[in-house]
Amino acid sequence: EAQVTQNPRYLITVTGKKLTVTCSQNMNHEYMSWYRQDPGLGLRQIYYSMNVEVTDKGDVPEGYKVSRKEKRNFPLILESPSPNQTSLYFCASMKREGHEQYFGPGTRLTVT
Amino acid sequence: GDSVTQMEGPVTLSEEAFLTINCTYTATGYPSLFWYVQYPGEGLQLLLKATKADDKGSNKGFEATYRKETTSFHLEKGSVQVSDSAVYFCARRGAGGGNKLTFGTGTQLKVEL
């Protein structure tokens, strides 16, 4: 089954404790992206990657890092989480020339 | 920059009522336009799309027409069902061919019996 998976689905952590949210897709898509969803703000792009070893900042990259060492994986790293990073995070992937972005199920992160 | 504006919710309708959710976009170039739907506890799914002016996207009884003259892409359905209850997001893709999606803030729809 073609899908985008994220782990964990739910995470509660404390300020400053490094964490990684994994994202994996099995569709051989070149493009991958991370979004955060906040009430009243819709989805905002954090980082994206056009292909392996190619990443770039989205609209709200501060406090986040990403890497793209393999085509299927695109982890999101929070080196020192803060409470304002409490949010619902979505990973998405797409073929380079495609139209549809495929979204993962989301990761709900709470930073206390 | 690119932006998308959609009507605020929540929208509450009775089953079989007519639905319209308004969406307008900034007219930078000729972007592709999308409606995504998010059911409770799930990620977003593409509902329909239109890639050029006057295109009509349709799926599951939902329709939206790309109106260049009014920079709009309103979502409509003639008869909603309880199972349509979800959050609906309008989005545009960069006119320059990039893959970035710019989303509206989302409109929550609740359909009651």
PDB file of N, CA, C and O in Angstrom, chain B residues 23-90:
ATOM      1  N   CYS B  23     -13.190  30.391  -1.283  1.00  0.00           N
ATOM      2  CA  CYS B  23     -11.729  30.435  -1.286  1.00  0.00           C
ATOM      3  C   CYS B  23     -11.275  31.416  -2.355  1.00  0.00           C
ATOM      4  O   CYS B  23     -11.743  31.364  -3.497  1.00  0.00           O
ATOM      5  N   THR B  24     -10.375  32.319  -1.984  1.00  0.00           N
ATOM      6  CA  THR B  24      -9.737  33.203  -2.948  1.00  0.00           C
ATOM      7  C   THR B  24      -8.233  33.104  -2.787  1.00  0.00           C
ATOM      8  O   THR B  24      -7.729  32.745  -1.721  1.00  0.00           O
ATOM      9  N   TYR B  25      -7.503  33.436  -3.842  1.00  0.00           N
ATOM     10  CA  TYR B  25      -6.044  33.296  -3.837  1.00  0.00           C
ATOM     11  C   TYR B  25      -5.427  34.558  -4.420  1.00  0.00           C
ATOM     12  O   TYR B  25      -6.073  35.324  -5.129  1.00  0.00           O
ATOM     13  N   THR B  26      -4.169  34.768  -4.085  1.00  0.00           N
ATOM     14  CA  THR B  26      -3.447  35.891  -4.676  1.00  0.00           C
ATOM     15  C   THR B  26      -3.108  35.555  -6.114  1.00  0.00           C
ATOM     16  O   THR B  26      -2.754  34.415  -6.439  1.00  0.00           O
ATOM     17  N   ALA B  27      -3.237  36.562  -6.959  1.00  0.00           N
ATOM     18  CA  ALA B  27      -3.115  36.329  -8.399  1.00  0.00           C
ATOM     19  C   ALA B  27      -1.682  36.509  -8.880  1.00  0.00           C
ATOM     20  O   ALA B  27      -1.393  37.347  -9.709  1.00  0.00           O
ATOM     21  N   THR B  28      -0.788  35.702  -8.343  1.00  0.00           N
ATOM     22  CA  THR B  28       0.604  35.723  -8.807  1.00  0.00           C
ATOM     23  C   THR B  28       0.768  34.613  -9.830  1.00  0.00           C
ATOM     24  O   THR B  28       0.822  33.430  -9.470  1.00  0.00           O
ATOM     25  N   GLY B  29       0.824  34.964 -11.085  1.00  0.00           N
ATOM     26  CA  GLY B  29       0.956  33.955 -12.119  1.00  0.00           C
ATOM     27  C   GLY B  29      -0.303  33.130 -12.255  1.00  0.00           C
ATOM     28  O   GLY B  29      -1.410  33.614 -11.994  1.00  0.00           O
ATOM     29  N   TYR B  30      -0.127  31.863 -12.628  1.00  0.00           N
ATOM     30  CA  TYR B  30      -1.264  30.963 -12.857  1.00  0.00           C
ATOM     31  C   TYR B  30      -1.057  29.700 -12.040  1.00  0.00           C
ATOM     32  O   TYR B  30      -0.633  28.670 -12.560  1.00  0.00           O
ATOM     33  N   PRO B  31      -1.363  29.782 -10.759  1.00  0.00           N
ATOM     34  CA  PRO B  31      -1.092  28.645  -9.877  1.00  0.00           C
ATOM     35  C   PRO B  31      -2.068  27.500 -10.104  1.00  0.00           C
ATOM     36  O   PRO B  31      -3.175  27.700 -10.607  1.00  0.00           O
ATOM     37  N   SER B  32      -1.672  26.304  -9.711  1.00  0.00           N
ATOM     38  CA  SER B  32      -2.608  25.196  -9.595  1.00  0.00           C
ATOM     39  C   SER B  32      -3.336  25.337  -8.261  1.00  0.00           C
ATOM     40  O   SER B  32      -2.757  25.803  -7.271  1.00  0.00           O
ATOM     41  N   LEU B  33      -4.593  24.933  -8.236  1.00  0.00           N
ATOM     42  CA  LEU B  33      -5.424  25.107  -7.046  1.00  0.00           C
ATOM     43  C   LEU B  33      -5.964  23.765  -6.586  1.00  0.00           C
ATOM     44  O   LEU B  33      -6.247  22.881  -7.412  1.00  0.00           O
ATOM     45  N   PHE B  34      -6.113  23.628  -5.283  1.00  0.00           N
ATOM     46  CA  PHE B  34      -6.483  22.344  -4.690  1.00  0.00           C
ATOM     47  C   PHE B  34      -7.473  22.549  -3.546  1.00  0.00           C
ATOM     48  O   PHE B  34      -7.467  23.586  -2.885  1.00  0.00           O
ATOM     49  N   TRP B  35      -8.273  21.527  -3.320  1.00  0.00           N
ATOM     50  CA  TRP B  35      -9.005  21.373  -2.067  1.00  0.00           C
ATOM     51  C   TRP B  35      -8.560  20.060  -1.440  1.00  0.00           C
ATOM     52  O   TRP B  35      -8.603  19.007  -2.089  1.00  0.00           O
ATOM     53  N   TYR B  36      -8.119  20.162  -0.176  1.00  0.00           N
ATOM     54  CA  TYR B  36      -7.779  18.987   0.613  1.00  0.00           C
ATOM     55  C   TYR B  36      -8.809  18.841   1.724  1.00  0.00           C
ATOM     56  O   TYR B  36      -9.363  19.829   2.210  1.00  0.00           O
ATOM     57  N   VAL B  37      -9.026  17.594   2.147  1.00  0.00           N
ATOM     58  CA  VAL B  37      -9.954  17.320   3.235  1.00  0.00           C
ATOM     59  C   VAL B  37      -9.222  16.560   4.336  1.00  0.00           C
ATOM     60  O   VAL B  37      -8.381  15.703   4.051  1.00  0.00           O
ATOM     61  N   GLN B  38      -9.538  16.924   5.562  1.00  0.00           N
ATOM     62  CA  GLN B  38      -8.940  16.262   6.733  1.00  0.00           C
ATOM     63  C   GLN B  38     -10.056  15.716   7.605  1.00  0.00           C
ATOM     64  O   GLN B  38     -10.770  16.484   8.260  1.00  0.00           O
ATOM     65  N   TYR B  39     -10.194  14.394   7.623  1.00  0.00           N
ATOM     66  CA  TYR B  39     -11.174  13.769   8.504  1.00  0.00           C
ATOM     67  C   TYR B  39     -10.589  13.674   9.908  1.00  0.00           C
ATOM     68  O   TYR B  39      -9.373  13.661  10.081  1.00  0.00           O
ATOM     69  N   PRO B  40     -11.422  13.587  10.910  1.00  0.00           N
ATOM     70  CA  PRO B  40     -10.937  13.594  12.295  1.00  0.00           C
ATOM     71  C   PRO B  40      -9.841  12.562  12.531  1.00  0.00           C
ATOM     72  O   PRO B  40      -9.993  11.386  12.206  1.00  0.00           O
ATOM     73  N   GLY B  41      -8.730  13.019  13.097  1.00  0.00           N
ATOM     74  CA  GLY B  41      -7.637  12.129  13.463  1.00  0.00           C
ATOM     75  C   GLY B  41      -6.790  11.642  12.312  1.00  0.00           C
ATOM     76  O   GLY B  41      -5.942  10.755  12.498  1.00  0.00           O
ATOM     77  N   GLU B  42      -6.988  12.201  11.130  1.00  0.00           N
ATOM     78  CA  GLU B  42      -6.249  11.727   9.959  1.00  0.00           C
ATOM     79  C   GLU B  42      -5.447  12.852   9.316  1.00  0.00           C
ATOM     80  O   GLU B  42      -5.597  14.024   9.661  1.00  0.00           O
ATOM     81  N   GLY B  43      -4.583  12.474   8.386  1.00  0.00           N
ATOM     82  CA  GLY B  43      -3.857  13.453   7.590  1.00  0.00           C
ATOM     83  C   GLY B  43      -4.737  14.009   6.490  1.00  0.00           C
ATOM     84  O   GLY B  43      -5.894  13.644   6.353  1.00  0.00           O
ATOM     85  N   LEU B  44      -4.171  14.900   5.704  1.00  0.00           N
ATOM     86  CA  LEU B  44      -4.930  15.521   4.623  1.00  0.00           C
ATOM     87  C   LEU B  44      -4.968  14.607   3.406  1.00  0.00           C
ATOM     88  O   LEU B  44      -4.005  13.906   3.100  1.00  0.00           O
ATOM     89  N   GLN B  45      -6.094  14.663   2.701  1.00  0.00           N
ATOM     90  CA  GLN B  45      -6.237  13.901   1.454  1.00  0.00           C
ATOM     91  C   GLN B  45      -6.649  14.884   0.367  1.00  0.00           C
ATOM     92  O   GLN B  45      -7.472  15.774   0.618  1.00  0.00           O
ATOM     93  N   LEU B  46      -6.124  14.695  -0.818  1.00  0.00           N
ATOM     94  CA  LEU B  46      -6.538  15.534  -1.927  1.00  0.00           C
ATOM     95  C   LEU B  46      -7.990  15.228  -2.280  1.00  0.00           C
ATOM     96  O   LEU B  46      -8.366  14.076  -2.504  1.00  0.00           O
ATOM     97  N   LEU B  47      -8.818  16.268  -2.345  1.00  0.00           N
ATOM     98  CA  LEU B  47     -10.218  16.102  -2.715  1.00  0.00           C
ATOM     99  C   LEU B  47     -10.416  16.374  -4.209  1.00  0.00           C
ATOM    100  O   LEU B  47     -11.022  15.588  -4.909  1.00  0.00           O
ATOM    101  N   LEU B  48      -9.877  17.508  -4.667  1.00  0.00           N
ATOM    102  CA  LEU B  48      -9.957  17.821  -6.084  1.00  0.00           C
ATOM    103  C   LEU B  48      -8.933  18.889  -6.427  1.00  0.00           C
ATOM    104  O   LEU B  48      -8.396  19.541  -5.539  1.00  0.00           O
ATOM    105  N   LYS B  49      -8.697  19.048  -7.729  1.00  0.00           N
ATOM    106  CA  LYS B  49      -7.712  20.028  -8.163  1.00  0.00           C
ATOM    107  C   LYS B  49      -8.124  20.634  -9.495  1.00  0.00           C
ATOM    108  O   LYS B  49      -8.941  20.077 -10.223  1.00  0.00           O
ATOM    109  N   ALA B  50      -7.513  21.789  -9.800  1.00  0.00           N
ATOM    110  CA  ALA B  50      -7.670  22.429 -11.106  1.00  0.00           C
ATOM    111  C   ALA B  50      -6.357  23.112 -11.431  1.00  0.00           C
ATOM    112  O   ALA B  50      -5.783  23.789 -10.577  1.00  0.00           O
ATOM    113  N   THR B  51      -5.872  22.905 -12.633  1.00  0.00           N
ATOM    114  CA  THR B  51      -4.531  23.391 -12.960  1.00  0.00           C
ATOM    115  C   THR B  51      -4.518  24.600 -13.873  1.00  0.00           C
ATOM    116  O   THR B  51      -3.466  25.204 -14.077  1.00  0.00           O
ATOM    117  N   LYS B  52      -5.659  24.985 -14.438  1.00  0.00           N
ATOM    118  CA  LYS B  52      -5.683  26.190 -15.261  1.00  0.00           C
ATOM    119  C   LYS B  52      -7.060  26.828 -15.212  1.00  0.00           C
ATOM    120  O   LYS B  52      -8.049  26.223 -14.792  1.00  0.00           O
ATOM    121  N   ALA B  53      -7.116  28.067 -15.671  1.00  0.00           N
ATOM    122  CA  ALA B  53      -8.348  28.848 -15.613  1.00  0.00           C
ATOM    123  C   ALA B  53      -9.488  28.112 -16.313  1.00  0.00           C
ATOM    124  O   ALA B  53      -9.306  27.501 -17.368  1.00  0.00           O
ATOM    125  N   ASP B  54     -10.668  28.187 -15.678  1.00  0.00           N
ATOM    126  CA  ASP B  54     -11.921  27.595 -16.159  1.00  0.00           C
ATOM    127  C   ASP B  54     -11.994  26.089 -15.975  1.00  0.00           C
ATOM    128  O   ASP B  54     -13.030  25.486 -16.266  1.00  0.00           O
ATOM    129  N   ASP B  55     -10.919  25.473 -15.498  1.00  0.00           N
ATOM    130  CA  ASP B  55     -10.978  24.046 -15.164  1.00  0.00           C
ATOM    131  C   ASP B  55     -11.962  23.841 -14.030  1.00  0.00           C
ATOM    132  O   ASP B  55     -12.033  24.659 -13.110  1.00  0.00           O
ATOM    133  N   LYS B  56     -12.671  22.739 -14.064  1.00  0.00           N
ATOM    134  CA  LYS B  56     -13.527  22.358 -12.945  1.00  0.00           C
ATOM    135  C   LYS B  56     -13.006  21.059 -12.378  1.00  0.00           C
ATOM    136  O   LYS B  56     -12.906  20.059 -13.090  1.00  0.00           O
ATOM    137  N   GLY B  57     -12.659  21.092 -11.097  1.00  0.00           N
ATOM    138  CA  GLY B  57     -12.287  19.869 -10.415  1.00  0.00           C
ATOM    139  C   GLY B  57     -13.520  19.273  -9.757  1.00  0.00           C
ATOM    140  O   GLY B  57     -14.384  20.005  -9.278  1.00  0.00           O
ATOM    141  N   SER B  58     -13.595  17.946  -9.715  1.00  0.00           N
ATOM    142  CA  SER B  58     -14.750  17.313  -9.085  1.00  0.00           C
ATOM    143  C   SER B  58     -14.361  15.961  -8.517  1.00  0.00           C
ATOM    144  O   SER B  58     -13.493  15.264  -9.060  1.00  0.00           O
ATOM    145  N   ASN B  59     -15.028  15.602  -7.417  1.00  0.00           N
ATOM    146  CA  ASN B  59     -14.765  14.318  -6.775  1.00  0.00           C
ATOM    147  C   ASN B  59     -15.785  14.133  -5.660  1.00  0.00           C
ATOM    148  O   ASN B  59     -16.056  15.070  -4.911  1.00  0.00           O
ATOM    149  N   LYS B  60     -16.345  12.944  -5.552  1.00  0.00           N
ATOM    150  CA  LYS B  60     -17.270  12.584  -4.457  1.00  0.00           C
ATOM    151  C   LYS B  60     -18.432  13.569  -4.352  1.00  0.00           C
ATOM    152  O   LYS B  60     -18.934  13.821  -3.257  1.00  0.00           O
ATOM    153  N   GLY B  61     -18.875  14.141  -5.444  1.00  0.00           N
ATOM    154  CA  GLY B  61     -19.984  15.089  -5.432  1.00  0.00           C
ATOM    155  C   GLY B  61     -19.577  16.519  -5.163  1.00  0.00           C
ATOM    156  O   GLY B  61     -20.394  17.433  -5.270  1.00  0.00           O
ATOM    157  N   PHE B  62     -18.314  16.745  -4.826  1.00  0.00           N
ATOM    158  CA  PHE B  62     -17.792  18.098  -4.636  1.00  0.00           C
ATOM    159  C   PHE B  62     -17.286  18.655  -5.962  1.00  0.00           C
ATOM    160  O   PHE B  62     -16.778  17.917  -6.794  1.00  0.00           O
ATOM    161  N   GLU B  63     -17.431  19.972  -6.125  1.00  0.00           N
ATOM    162  CA  GLU B  63     -16.934  20.628  -7.327  1.00  0.00           C
ATOM    163  C   GLU B  63     -16.313  21.968  -6.956  1.00  0.00           C
ATOM    164  O   GLU B  63     -16.714  22.593  -5.972  1.00  0.00           O
ATOM    165  N   ALA B  64     -15.357  22.403  -7.772  1.00  0.00           N
ATOM    166  CA  ALA B  64     -14.799  23.750  -7.644  1.00  0.00           C
ATOM    167  C   ALA B  64     -14.298  24.174  -9.012  1.00  0.00           C
ATOM    168  O   ALA B  64     -13.679  23.374  -9.724  1.00  0.00           O
ATOM    169  N   THR B  65     -14.557  25.421  -9.372  1.00  0.00           N
ATOM    170  CA  THR B  65     -14.147  25.938 -10.677  1.00  0.00           C
ATOM    171  C   THR B  65     -13.104  27.023 -10.496  1.00  0.00           C
ATOM    172  O   THR B  65     -13.272  27.945  -9.687  1.00  0.00           O
ATOM    173  N   TYR B  66     -12.028  26.928 -11.249  1.00  0.00           N
ATOM    174  CA  TYR B  66     -10.916  27.877 -11.225  1.00  0.00           C
ATOM    175  C   TYR B  66     -11.364  29.140 -11.952  1.00  0.00           C
ATOM    176  O   TYR B  66     -11.480  29.165 -13.180  1.00  0.00           O
ATOM    177  N   ARG B  67     -11.611  30.204 -11.200  1.00  0.00           N
ATOM    178  CA  ARG B  67     -12.080  31.472 -11.776  1.00  0.00           C
ATOM    179  C   ARG B  67     -10.957  32.494 -11.723  1.00  0.00           C
ATOM    180  O   ARG B  67     -10.681  33.075 -10.667  1.00  0.00           O
ATOM    181  N   LYS B  68     -10.339  32.707 -12.860  1.00  0.00           N
ATOM    182  CA  LYS B  68      -9.206  33.636 -12.903  1.00  0.00           C
ATOM    183  C   LYS B  68      -9.677  35.078 -12.706  1.00  0.00           C
ATOM    184  O   LYS B  68      -9.019  35.882 -12.056  1.00  0.00           O
ATOM    185  N   GLU B  69     -10.856  35.400 -13.250  1.00  0.00           N
ATOM    186  CA  GLU B  69     -11.312  36.791 -13.201  1.00  0.00           C
ATOM    187  C   GLU B  69     -11.639  37.251 -11.785  1.00  0.00           C
ATOM    188  O   GLU B  69     -11.521  38.434 -11.470  1.00  0.00           O
ATOM    189  N   THR B  70     -12.038  36.305 -10.930  1.00  0.00           N
ATOM    190  CA  THR B  70     -12.343  36.655  -9.540  1.00  0.00           C
ATOM    191  C   THR B  70     -11.327  36.048  -8.570  1.00  0.00           C
ATOM    192  O   THR B  70     -11.494  36.175  -7.353  1.00  0.00           O
ATOM    193  N   THR B  71     -10.278  35.430  -9.083  1.00  0.00           N
ATOM    194  CA  THR B  71      -9.244  34.723  -8.288  1.00  0.00           C
ATOM    195  C   THR B  71      -9.889  33.884  -7.204  1.00  0.00           C
ATOM    196  O   THR B  71      -9.533  33.972  -6.016  1.00  0.00           O
ATOM    197  N   SER B  72     -10.848  33.043  -7.608  1.00  0.00           N
ATOM    198  CA  SER B  72     -11.583  32.250  -6.641  1.00  0.00           C
ATOM    199  C   SER B  72     -11.601  30.773  -7.031  1.00  0.00           C
ATOM    200  O   SER B  72     -11.394  30.415  -8.200  1.00  0.00           O
ATOM    201  N   PHE B  73     -11.847  29.941  -6.033  1.00  0.00           N
ATOM    202  CA  PHE B  73     -11.910  28.482  -6.243  1.00  0.00           C
ATOM    203  C   PHE B  73     -12.849  27.929  -5.170  1.00  0.00           C
ATOM    204  O   PHE B  73     -12.469  27.162  -4.308  1.00  0.00           O
ATOM    205  N   HIS B  74     -14.098  28.328  -5.232  1.00  0.00           N
ATOM    206  CA  HIS B  74     -15.075  27.980  -4.203  1.00  0.00           C
ATOM    207  C   HIS B  74     -15.470  26.507  -4.295  1.00  0.00           C
ATOM    208  O   HIS B  74     -15.738  25.992  -5.391  1.00  0.00           O
ATOM    209  N   LEU B  75     -15.580  25.882  -3.140  1.00  0.00           N
ATOM    210  CA  LEU B  75     -15.971  24.469  -3.070  1.00  0.00           C
ATOM    211  C   LEU B  75     -17.485  24.373  -2.894  1.00  0.00           C
ATOM    212  O   LEU B  75     -18.047  25.075  -2.050  1.00  0.00           O
ATOM    213  N   GLU B  76     -18.125  23.490  -3.670  1.00  0.00           N
ATOM    214  CA  GLU B  76     -19.574  23.322  -3.590  1.00  0.00           C
ATOM    215  C   GLU B  76     -19.941  21.847  -3.592  1.00  0.00           C
ATOM    216  O   GLU B  76     -19.241  21.020  -4.180  1.00  0.00           O
ATOM    217  N   LYS B  77     -21.059  21.567  -2.925  1.00  0.00           N
ATOM    218  CA  LYS B  77     -21.655  20.231  -3.003  1.00  0.00           C
ATOM    219  C   LYS B  77     -23.158  20.407  -2.864  1.00  0.00           C
ATOM    220  O   LYS B  77     -23.626  21.125  -1.988  1.00  0.00           O
ATOM    221  N   GLY B  78     -23.876  19.730  -3.713  1.00  0.00           N
ATOM    222  CA  GLY B  78     -25.313  19.939  -3.767  1.00  0.00           C
ATOM    223  C   GLY B  78     -26.076  19.358  -2.594  1.00  0.00           C
ATOM    224  O   GLY B  78     -27.118  19.889  -2.188  1.00  0.00           O
ATOM    225  N   SER B  79     -25.573  18.286  -2.000  1.00  0.00           N
ATOM    226  CA  SER B  79     -26.306  17.613  -0.934  1.00  0.00           C
ATOM    227  C   SER B  79     -25.297  16.936  -0.007  1.00  0.00           C
ATOM    228  O   SER B  79     -24.759  15.878  -0.334  1.00  0.00           O
ATOM    229  N   VAL B  80     -25.045  17.563   1.126  1.00  0.00           N
ATOM    230  CA  VAL B  80     -24.005  17.037   2.016  1.00  0.00           C
ATOM    231  C   VAL B  80     -24.547  15.884   2.861  1.00  0.00           C
ATOM    232  O   VAL B  80     -25.753  15.779   3.112  1.00  0.00           O
ATOM    233  N   GLN B  81     -23.629  15.047   3.301  1.00  0.00           N
ATOM    234  CA  GLN B  81     -23.949  13.907   4.158  1.00  0.00           C
ATOM    235  C   GLN B  81     -23.180  14.044   5.473  1.00  0.00           C
ATOM    236  O   GLN B  81     -22.170  14.761   5.537  1.00  0.00           O
ATOM    237  N   VAL B  82     -23.639  13.328   6.467  1.00  0.00           N
ATOM    238  CA  VAL B  82     -22.959  13.354   7.758  1.00  0.00           C
ATOM    239  C   VAL B  82     -21.494  12.963   7.591  1.00  0.00           C
ATOM    240  O   VAL B  82     -20.601  13.527   8.243  1.00  0.00           O
ATOM    241  N   SER B  83     -21.229  12.041   6.682  1.00  0.00           N
ATOM    242  CA  SER B  83     -19.853  11.565   6.460  1.00  0.00           C
ATOM    243  C   SER B  83     -18.947  12.624   5.829  1.00  0.00           C
ATOM    244  O   SER B  83     -17.729  12.426   5.751  1.00  0.00           O
ATOM    245  N   ASP B  84     -19.508  13.746   5.398  1.00  0.00           N
ATOM    246  CA  ASP B  84     -18.698  14.845   4.852  1.00  0.00           C
ATOM    247  C   ASP B  84     -18.131  15.736   5.953  1.00  0.00           C
ATOM    248  O   ASP B  84     -17.358  16.662   5.667  1.00  0.00           O
ATOM    249  N   SER B  85     -18.517  15.501   7.182  1.00  0.00           N
ATOM    250  CA  SER B  85     -18.006  16.296   8.298  1.00  0.00           C
ATOM    251  C   SER B  85     -16.497  16.147   8.376  1.00  0.00           C
ATOM    252  O   SER B  85     -15.969  15.040   8.512  1.00  0.00           O
ATOM    253  N   ALA B  86     -15.794  17.267   8.277  1.00  0.00           N
ATOM    254  CA  ALA B  86     -14.333  17.260   8.200  1.00  0.00           C
ATOM    255  C   ALA B  86     -13.863  18.707   8.167  1.00  0.00           C
ATOM    256  O   ALA B  86     -14.664  19.642   8.195  1.00  0.00           O
ATOM    257  N   VAL B  87     -12.553  18.874   8.084  1.00  0.00           N
ATOM    258  CA  VAL B  87     -11.973  20.202   7.856  1.00  0.00           C
ATOM    259  C   VAL B  87     -11.496  20.260   6.405  1.00  0.00           C
ATOM    260  O   VAL B  87     -10.819  19.342   5.933  1.00  0.00           O
ATOM    261  N   TYR B  88     -11.849  21.329   5.707  1.00  0.00           N
ATOM    262  CA  TYR B  88     -11.529  21.488   4.302  1.00  0.00           C
ATOM    263  C   TYR B  88     -10.521  22.628   4.141  1.00  0.00           C
ATOM    264  O   TYR B  88     -10.702  23.722   4.668  1.00  0.00           O
ATOM    265  N   PHE B  89      -9.458  22.330   3.388  1.00  0.00           N
ATOM    266  CA  PHE B  89      -8.390  23.300   3.165  1.00  0.00           C
ATOM    267  C   PHE B  89      -8.285  23.619   1.677  1.00  0.00           C
ATOM    268  O   PHE B  89      -8.176  22.711   0.846  1.00  0.00           O
ATOM    269  N   CYS B  90      -8.290  24.892   1.372  1.00  0.00           N
ATOM    270  CA  CYS B  90      -7.986  25.354   0.033  1.00  0.00           C
ATOM    271  C   CYS B  90      -6.479  25.595  -0.043  1.00  0.00           C
ATOM    272  O   CYS B  90      -5.867  26.043   0.941  1.00  0.00           O
TER     273      CYS B  90
END
